[in-house]
Structures are given as structure tokens and as C-alpha cells.
XYZ file of N, CA and C in Angstrom:
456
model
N 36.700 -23.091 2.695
C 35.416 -22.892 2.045
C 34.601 -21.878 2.849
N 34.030 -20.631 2.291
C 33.378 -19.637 3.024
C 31.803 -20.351 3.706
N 31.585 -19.397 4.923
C 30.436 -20.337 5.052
C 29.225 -19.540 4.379
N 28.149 -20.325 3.428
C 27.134 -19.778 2.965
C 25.983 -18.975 3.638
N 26.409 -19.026 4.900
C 24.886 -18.483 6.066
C 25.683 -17.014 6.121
N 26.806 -16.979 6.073
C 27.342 -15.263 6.134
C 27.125 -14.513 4.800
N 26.437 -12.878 5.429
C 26.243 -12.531 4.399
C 27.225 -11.003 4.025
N 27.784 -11.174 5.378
C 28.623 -9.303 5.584
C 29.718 -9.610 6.443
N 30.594 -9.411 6.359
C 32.309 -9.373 7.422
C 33.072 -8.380 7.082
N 33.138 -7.594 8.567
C 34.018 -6.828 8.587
C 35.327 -6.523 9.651
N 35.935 -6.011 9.178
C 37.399 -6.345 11.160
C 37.069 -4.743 11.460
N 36.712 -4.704 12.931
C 37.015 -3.128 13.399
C 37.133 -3.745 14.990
N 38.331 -2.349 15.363
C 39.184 -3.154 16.284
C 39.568 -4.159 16.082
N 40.106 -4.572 15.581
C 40.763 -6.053 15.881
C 40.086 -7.216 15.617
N 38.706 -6.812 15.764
C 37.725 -7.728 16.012
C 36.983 -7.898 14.389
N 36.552 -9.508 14.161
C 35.862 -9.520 12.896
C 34.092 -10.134 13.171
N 33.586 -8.579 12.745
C 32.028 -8.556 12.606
C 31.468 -9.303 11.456
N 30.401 -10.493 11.596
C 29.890 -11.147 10.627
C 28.729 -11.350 10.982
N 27.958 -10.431 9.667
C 26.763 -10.744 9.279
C 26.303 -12.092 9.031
N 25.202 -12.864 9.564
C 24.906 -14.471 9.616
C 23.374 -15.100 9.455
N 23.286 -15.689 8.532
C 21.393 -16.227 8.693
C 21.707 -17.128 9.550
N 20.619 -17.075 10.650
C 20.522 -18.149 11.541
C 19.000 -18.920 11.546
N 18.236 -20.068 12.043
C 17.301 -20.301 11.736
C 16.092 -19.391 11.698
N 16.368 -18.204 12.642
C 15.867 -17.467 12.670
C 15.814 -16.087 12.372
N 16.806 -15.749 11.339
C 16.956 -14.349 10.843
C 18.074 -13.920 10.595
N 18.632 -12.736 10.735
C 19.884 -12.287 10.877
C 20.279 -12.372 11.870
N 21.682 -12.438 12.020
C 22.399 -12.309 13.109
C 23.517 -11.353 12.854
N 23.854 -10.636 13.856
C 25.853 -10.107 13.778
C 26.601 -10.742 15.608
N 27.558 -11.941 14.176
C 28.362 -12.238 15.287
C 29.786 -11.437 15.622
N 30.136 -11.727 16.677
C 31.753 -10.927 16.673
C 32.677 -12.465 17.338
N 33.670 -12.116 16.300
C 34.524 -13.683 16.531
C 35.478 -12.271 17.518
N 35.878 -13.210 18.649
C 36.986 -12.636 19.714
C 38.002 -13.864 20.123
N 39.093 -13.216 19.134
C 40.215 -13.890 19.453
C 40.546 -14.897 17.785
N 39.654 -14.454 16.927
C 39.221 -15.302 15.721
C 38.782 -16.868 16.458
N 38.591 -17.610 17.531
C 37.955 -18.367 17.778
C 36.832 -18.583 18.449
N 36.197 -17.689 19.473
C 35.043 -17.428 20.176
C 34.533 -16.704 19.771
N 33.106 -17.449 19.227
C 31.916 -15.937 18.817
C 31.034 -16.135 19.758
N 30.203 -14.840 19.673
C 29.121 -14.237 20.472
C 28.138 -13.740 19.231
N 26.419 -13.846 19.298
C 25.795 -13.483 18.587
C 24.726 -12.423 18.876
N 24.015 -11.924 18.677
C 22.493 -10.830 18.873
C 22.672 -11.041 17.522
N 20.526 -10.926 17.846
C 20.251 -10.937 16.222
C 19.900 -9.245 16.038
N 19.984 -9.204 14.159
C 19.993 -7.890 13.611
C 18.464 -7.300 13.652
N 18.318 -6.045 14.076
C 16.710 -5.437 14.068
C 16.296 -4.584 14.363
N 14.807 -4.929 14.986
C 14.495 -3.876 16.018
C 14.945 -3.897 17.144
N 15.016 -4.563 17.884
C 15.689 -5.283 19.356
C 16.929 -4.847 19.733
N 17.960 -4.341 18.924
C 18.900 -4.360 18.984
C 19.737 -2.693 19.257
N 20.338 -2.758 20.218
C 20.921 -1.434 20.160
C 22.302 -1.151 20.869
N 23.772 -0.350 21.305
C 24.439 -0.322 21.760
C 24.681 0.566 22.863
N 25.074 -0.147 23.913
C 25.114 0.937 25.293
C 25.983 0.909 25.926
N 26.133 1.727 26.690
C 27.228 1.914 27.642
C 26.788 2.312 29.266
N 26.408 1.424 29.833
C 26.216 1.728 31.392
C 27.610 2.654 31.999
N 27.076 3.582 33.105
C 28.286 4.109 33.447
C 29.839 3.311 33.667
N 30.593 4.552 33.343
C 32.144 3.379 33.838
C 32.066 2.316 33.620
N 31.435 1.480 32.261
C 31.462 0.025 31.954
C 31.580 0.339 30.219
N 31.816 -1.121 29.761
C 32.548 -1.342 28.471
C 31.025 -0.889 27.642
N 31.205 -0.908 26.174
C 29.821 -0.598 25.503
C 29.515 -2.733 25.317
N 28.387 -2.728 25.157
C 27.470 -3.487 25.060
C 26.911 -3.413 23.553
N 26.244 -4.495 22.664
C 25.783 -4.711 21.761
C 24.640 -5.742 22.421
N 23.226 -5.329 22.591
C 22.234 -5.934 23.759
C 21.011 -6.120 23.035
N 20.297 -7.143 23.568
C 18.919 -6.979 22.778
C 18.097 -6.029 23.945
N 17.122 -5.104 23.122
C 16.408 -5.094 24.431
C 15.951 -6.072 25.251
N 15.440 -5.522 27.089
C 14.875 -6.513 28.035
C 15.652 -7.940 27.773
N 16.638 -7.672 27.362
C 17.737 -9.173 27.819
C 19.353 -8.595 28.263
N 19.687 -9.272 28.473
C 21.212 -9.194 29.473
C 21.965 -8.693 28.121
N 23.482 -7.874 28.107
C 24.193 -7.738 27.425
C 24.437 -8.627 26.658
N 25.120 -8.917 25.537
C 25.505 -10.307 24.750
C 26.466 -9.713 24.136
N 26.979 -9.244 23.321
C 28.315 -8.948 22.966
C 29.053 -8.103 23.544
N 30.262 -8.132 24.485
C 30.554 -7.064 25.162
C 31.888 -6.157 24.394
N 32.312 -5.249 24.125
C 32.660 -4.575 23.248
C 33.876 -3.474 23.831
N 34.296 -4.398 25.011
C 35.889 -3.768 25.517
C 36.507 -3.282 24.414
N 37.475 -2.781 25.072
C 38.484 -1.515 24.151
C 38.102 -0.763 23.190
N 36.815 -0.864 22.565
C 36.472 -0.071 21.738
C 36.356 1.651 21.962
N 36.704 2.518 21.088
C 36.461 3.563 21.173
C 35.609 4.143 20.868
N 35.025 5.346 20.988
C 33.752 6.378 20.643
C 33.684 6.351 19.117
N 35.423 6.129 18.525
C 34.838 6.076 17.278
C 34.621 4.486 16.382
N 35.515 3.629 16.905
C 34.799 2.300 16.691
C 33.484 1.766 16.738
N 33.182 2.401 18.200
C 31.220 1.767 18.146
C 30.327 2.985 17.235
N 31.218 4.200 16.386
C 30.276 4.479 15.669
C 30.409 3.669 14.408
N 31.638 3.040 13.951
C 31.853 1.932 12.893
C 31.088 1.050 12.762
N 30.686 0.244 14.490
C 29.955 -0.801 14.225
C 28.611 -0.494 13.906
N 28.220 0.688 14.529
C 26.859 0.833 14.429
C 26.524 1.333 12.722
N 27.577 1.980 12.422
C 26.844 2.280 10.905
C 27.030 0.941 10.029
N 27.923 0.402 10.224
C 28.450 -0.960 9.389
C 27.074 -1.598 9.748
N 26.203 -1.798 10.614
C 25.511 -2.888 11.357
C 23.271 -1.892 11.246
N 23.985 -0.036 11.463
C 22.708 -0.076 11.188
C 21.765 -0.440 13.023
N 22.998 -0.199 13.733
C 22.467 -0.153 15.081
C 22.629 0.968 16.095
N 21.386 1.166 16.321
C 21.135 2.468 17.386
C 21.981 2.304 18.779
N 22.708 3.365 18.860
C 23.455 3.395 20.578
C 22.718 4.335 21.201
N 22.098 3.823 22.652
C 21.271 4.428 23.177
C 21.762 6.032 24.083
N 20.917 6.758 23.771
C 21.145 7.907 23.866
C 21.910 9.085 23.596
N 21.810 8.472 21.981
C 22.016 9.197 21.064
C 20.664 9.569 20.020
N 20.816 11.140 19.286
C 19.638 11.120 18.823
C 20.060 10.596 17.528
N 20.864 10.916 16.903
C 21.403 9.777 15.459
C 20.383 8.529 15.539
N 19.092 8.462 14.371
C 18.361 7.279 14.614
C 19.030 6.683 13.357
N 19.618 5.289 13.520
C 20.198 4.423 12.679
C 19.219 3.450 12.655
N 18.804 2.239 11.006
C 18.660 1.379 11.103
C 18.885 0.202 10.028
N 18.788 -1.083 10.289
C 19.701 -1.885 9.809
C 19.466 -1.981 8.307
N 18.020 -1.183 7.988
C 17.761 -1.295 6.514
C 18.410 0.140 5.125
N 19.262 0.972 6.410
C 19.852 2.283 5.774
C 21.780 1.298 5.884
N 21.940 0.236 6.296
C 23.310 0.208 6.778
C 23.919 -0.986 5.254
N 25.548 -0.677 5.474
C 26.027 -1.384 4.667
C 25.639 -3.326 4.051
N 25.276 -3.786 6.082
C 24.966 -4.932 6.105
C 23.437 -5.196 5.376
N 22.515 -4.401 5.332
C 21.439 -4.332 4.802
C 20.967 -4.598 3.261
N 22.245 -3.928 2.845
C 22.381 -3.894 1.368
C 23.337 -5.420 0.938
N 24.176 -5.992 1.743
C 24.993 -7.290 1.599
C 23.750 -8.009 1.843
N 22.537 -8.250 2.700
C 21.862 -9.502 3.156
C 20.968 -9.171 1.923
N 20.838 -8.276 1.350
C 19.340 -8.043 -0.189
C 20.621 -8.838 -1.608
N 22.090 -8.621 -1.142
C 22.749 -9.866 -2.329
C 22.665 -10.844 -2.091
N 22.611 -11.394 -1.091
C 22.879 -12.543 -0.327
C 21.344 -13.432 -0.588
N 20.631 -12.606 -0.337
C 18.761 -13.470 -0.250
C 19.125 -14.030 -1.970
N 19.420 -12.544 -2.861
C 19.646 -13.200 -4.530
C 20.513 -14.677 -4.633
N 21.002 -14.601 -4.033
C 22.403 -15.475 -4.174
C 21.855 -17.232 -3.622
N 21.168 -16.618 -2.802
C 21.193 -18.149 -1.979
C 19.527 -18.108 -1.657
N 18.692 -18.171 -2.321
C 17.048 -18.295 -2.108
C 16.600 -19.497 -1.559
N 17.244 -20.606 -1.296
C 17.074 -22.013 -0.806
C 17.029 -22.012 0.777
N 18.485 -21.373 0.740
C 18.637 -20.968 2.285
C 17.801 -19.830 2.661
N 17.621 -18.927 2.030
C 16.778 -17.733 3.055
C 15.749 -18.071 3.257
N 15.181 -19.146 2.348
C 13.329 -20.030 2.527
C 13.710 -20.604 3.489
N 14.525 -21.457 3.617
C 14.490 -22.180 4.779
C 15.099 -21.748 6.103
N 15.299 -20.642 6.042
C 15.919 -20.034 7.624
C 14.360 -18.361 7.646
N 13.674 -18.506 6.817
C 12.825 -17.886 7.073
C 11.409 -18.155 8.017
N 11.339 -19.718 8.246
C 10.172 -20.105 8.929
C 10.002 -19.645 10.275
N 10.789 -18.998 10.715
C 10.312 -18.525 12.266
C 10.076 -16.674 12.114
N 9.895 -16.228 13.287
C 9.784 -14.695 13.613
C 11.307 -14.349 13.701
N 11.299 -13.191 13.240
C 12.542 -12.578 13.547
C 12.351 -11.177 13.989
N 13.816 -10.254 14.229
C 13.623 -8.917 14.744
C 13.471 -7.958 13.126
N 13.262 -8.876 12.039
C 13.799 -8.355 11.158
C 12.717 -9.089 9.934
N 11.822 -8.182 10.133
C 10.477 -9.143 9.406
C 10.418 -8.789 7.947
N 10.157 -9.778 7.535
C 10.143 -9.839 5.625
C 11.230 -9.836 5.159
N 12.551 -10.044 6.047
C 13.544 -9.928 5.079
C 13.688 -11.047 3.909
N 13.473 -12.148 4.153
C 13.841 -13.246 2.748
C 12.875 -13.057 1.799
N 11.816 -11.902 1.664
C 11.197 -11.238 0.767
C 11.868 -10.702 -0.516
N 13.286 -10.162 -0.664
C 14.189 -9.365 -0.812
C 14.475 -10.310 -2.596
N 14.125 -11.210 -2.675
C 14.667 -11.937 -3.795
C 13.987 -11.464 -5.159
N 12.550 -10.948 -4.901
C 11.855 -10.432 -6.092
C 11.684 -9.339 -7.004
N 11.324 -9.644 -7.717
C 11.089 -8.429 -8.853
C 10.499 -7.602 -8.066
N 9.821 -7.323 -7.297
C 8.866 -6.565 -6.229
C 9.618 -6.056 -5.097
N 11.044 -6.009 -4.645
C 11.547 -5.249 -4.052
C 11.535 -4.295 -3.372
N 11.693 -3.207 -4.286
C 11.051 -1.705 -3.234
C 9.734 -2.194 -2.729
N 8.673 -2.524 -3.354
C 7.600 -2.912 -2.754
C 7.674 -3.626 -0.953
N 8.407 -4.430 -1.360
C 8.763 -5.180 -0.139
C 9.327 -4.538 0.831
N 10.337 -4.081 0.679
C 11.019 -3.210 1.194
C 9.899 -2.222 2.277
N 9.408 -1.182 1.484
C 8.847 -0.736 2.098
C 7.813 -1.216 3.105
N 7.147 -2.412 2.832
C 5.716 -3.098 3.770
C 6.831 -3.445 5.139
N 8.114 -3.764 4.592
C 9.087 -3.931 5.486
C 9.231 -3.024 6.768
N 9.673 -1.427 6.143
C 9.967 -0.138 6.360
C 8.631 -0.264 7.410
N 7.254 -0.123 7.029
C 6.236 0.108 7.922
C 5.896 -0.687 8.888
N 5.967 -2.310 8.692
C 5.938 -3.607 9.842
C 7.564 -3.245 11.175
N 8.417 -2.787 10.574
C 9.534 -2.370 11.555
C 8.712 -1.148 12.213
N 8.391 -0.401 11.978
C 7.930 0.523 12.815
C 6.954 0.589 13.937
N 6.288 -1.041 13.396
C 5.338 -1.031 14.503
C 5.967 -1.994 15.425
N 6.700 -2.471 15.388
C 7.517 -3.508 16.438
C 8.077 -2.625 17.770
């Protein structure tokens, strides 16, 4: 039985990326090994790096690494990042999660399941107004969206 809190899955490298409502917003987990996941939530916060001579990172800002992203190549972490809609730092390519594939899966997903996005909407997220997404008012939303991300 699929689980209803996922709203996007994809395999690159090896590895399978899943889009996830958590009580608090989006998430992208990466299952490693198909049994151990690791999560960061989807947003502003969020971006991919590579400290020298070290693996790339999937990090929130001002917090420790959280998904670490061995073997990947230059062109894999550009997969994840467009699949995901996440900025790798120091690059000028500005990506974000509301131009990305997953962006457009979590605006079916809010349609699909409005019970759950009310109720995993009560806290702050990196990713404000998204369970907005269910209404006739859309672009509208969208955009108040577009401008509240910018000031974060």
C-alpha cells in the first residue's frame, strides 16, 4: 500500500528520492540502501554543497549536513537539484522548489488529499502557504507564496 504523506519519488544514483508531508511541511527524504532514510525539509533553507575534498551535502542552512550524497556525480546533484528545485551553493543557476518537478507533484497531491495537507499544515514551514494549493484561487496563492518566499 503506497504511503499517502508521499507526494514525488524518484531513483537517481541508485538512490530513491521521496517527496513527503511531514507534520510540518515538505520534506525530501533519500532511502539509502532502500532501508535507511534521512530527511531535510523542502524550501528556503535548503541548499546543496560541497565542502572541499568532501562528498556533496543536501543541508539546511546554519544546521549540520543531513543528507550526505556520496558517489554522486556533477551530473547527478544537478538531477537532484532540478528534480527537488534546490540551490547548490555557489552556483549562479538560482533554482527553486516552486519552478521544480516536485513542486508541481505536491500542488496534485494538496488536490488529492486536502484532509492531510490541513492537518500537517498547523505548524511553520520552510515552505509557506503551501496547503493553500487546493483552491480555485491558485495562481493567486501561488504567487502571495512567490513573494512570502522571498522574504524568508
Amino acid at each position: 500500500m503506497p504511503d499517502r504523506h508521499q507526494f514525488h519519488r524518484i531513483e537517481i544514483c541508485g538512490r530513491m528520492f521521496i517527496g513527503t508531508i511531514c507534520a510540518d511541511g515538505p520534506y525530501l527524504k533519500m532511502l539509502e540502501n532502500r532501508a535507511y532514510d534521512h530527511r531535510v525539509p523542502l524550501g528556503s533553507a535548503l541548499e546543496i554543497s560541497k565542502p572541499v575534498g568532501r562528498h556533496y551535502y543536501a543541508i539546511c542552512k546554519d544546521n549540520e549536513p543531513r543528507i550526505v550524497l556520496s558517489m554522486f556525480d556533477d551530473e547527478e546533484i544537478g538531477a537532484v537539484s532540478r528534480e527537488f528545485g534546490i540551490p547548490i551553493a555557489g552556483r549562479l543557476q538560482a533554482l527553486s522548489f516552486t519552478d521544480s518537478p516536485a513542486w508541481s507533484a505536491l500542488r496534485r497531491w494538496v488536490k488529492q488529499h486536502p484532509e492531510i495537507a490541513r492537518a500537517c499544515s498547523r505548524t511553520a514551514s520552510y515552505v509557506p502557504g503551501w496547503y493553500n494549493l487546493d483552491s480555485n484561487s491558485e495562481n493567486n496563492k501561488i504567487d502571495n507564496w512567490h513573494r512570502s518566499f522571498e522574504r524568508v
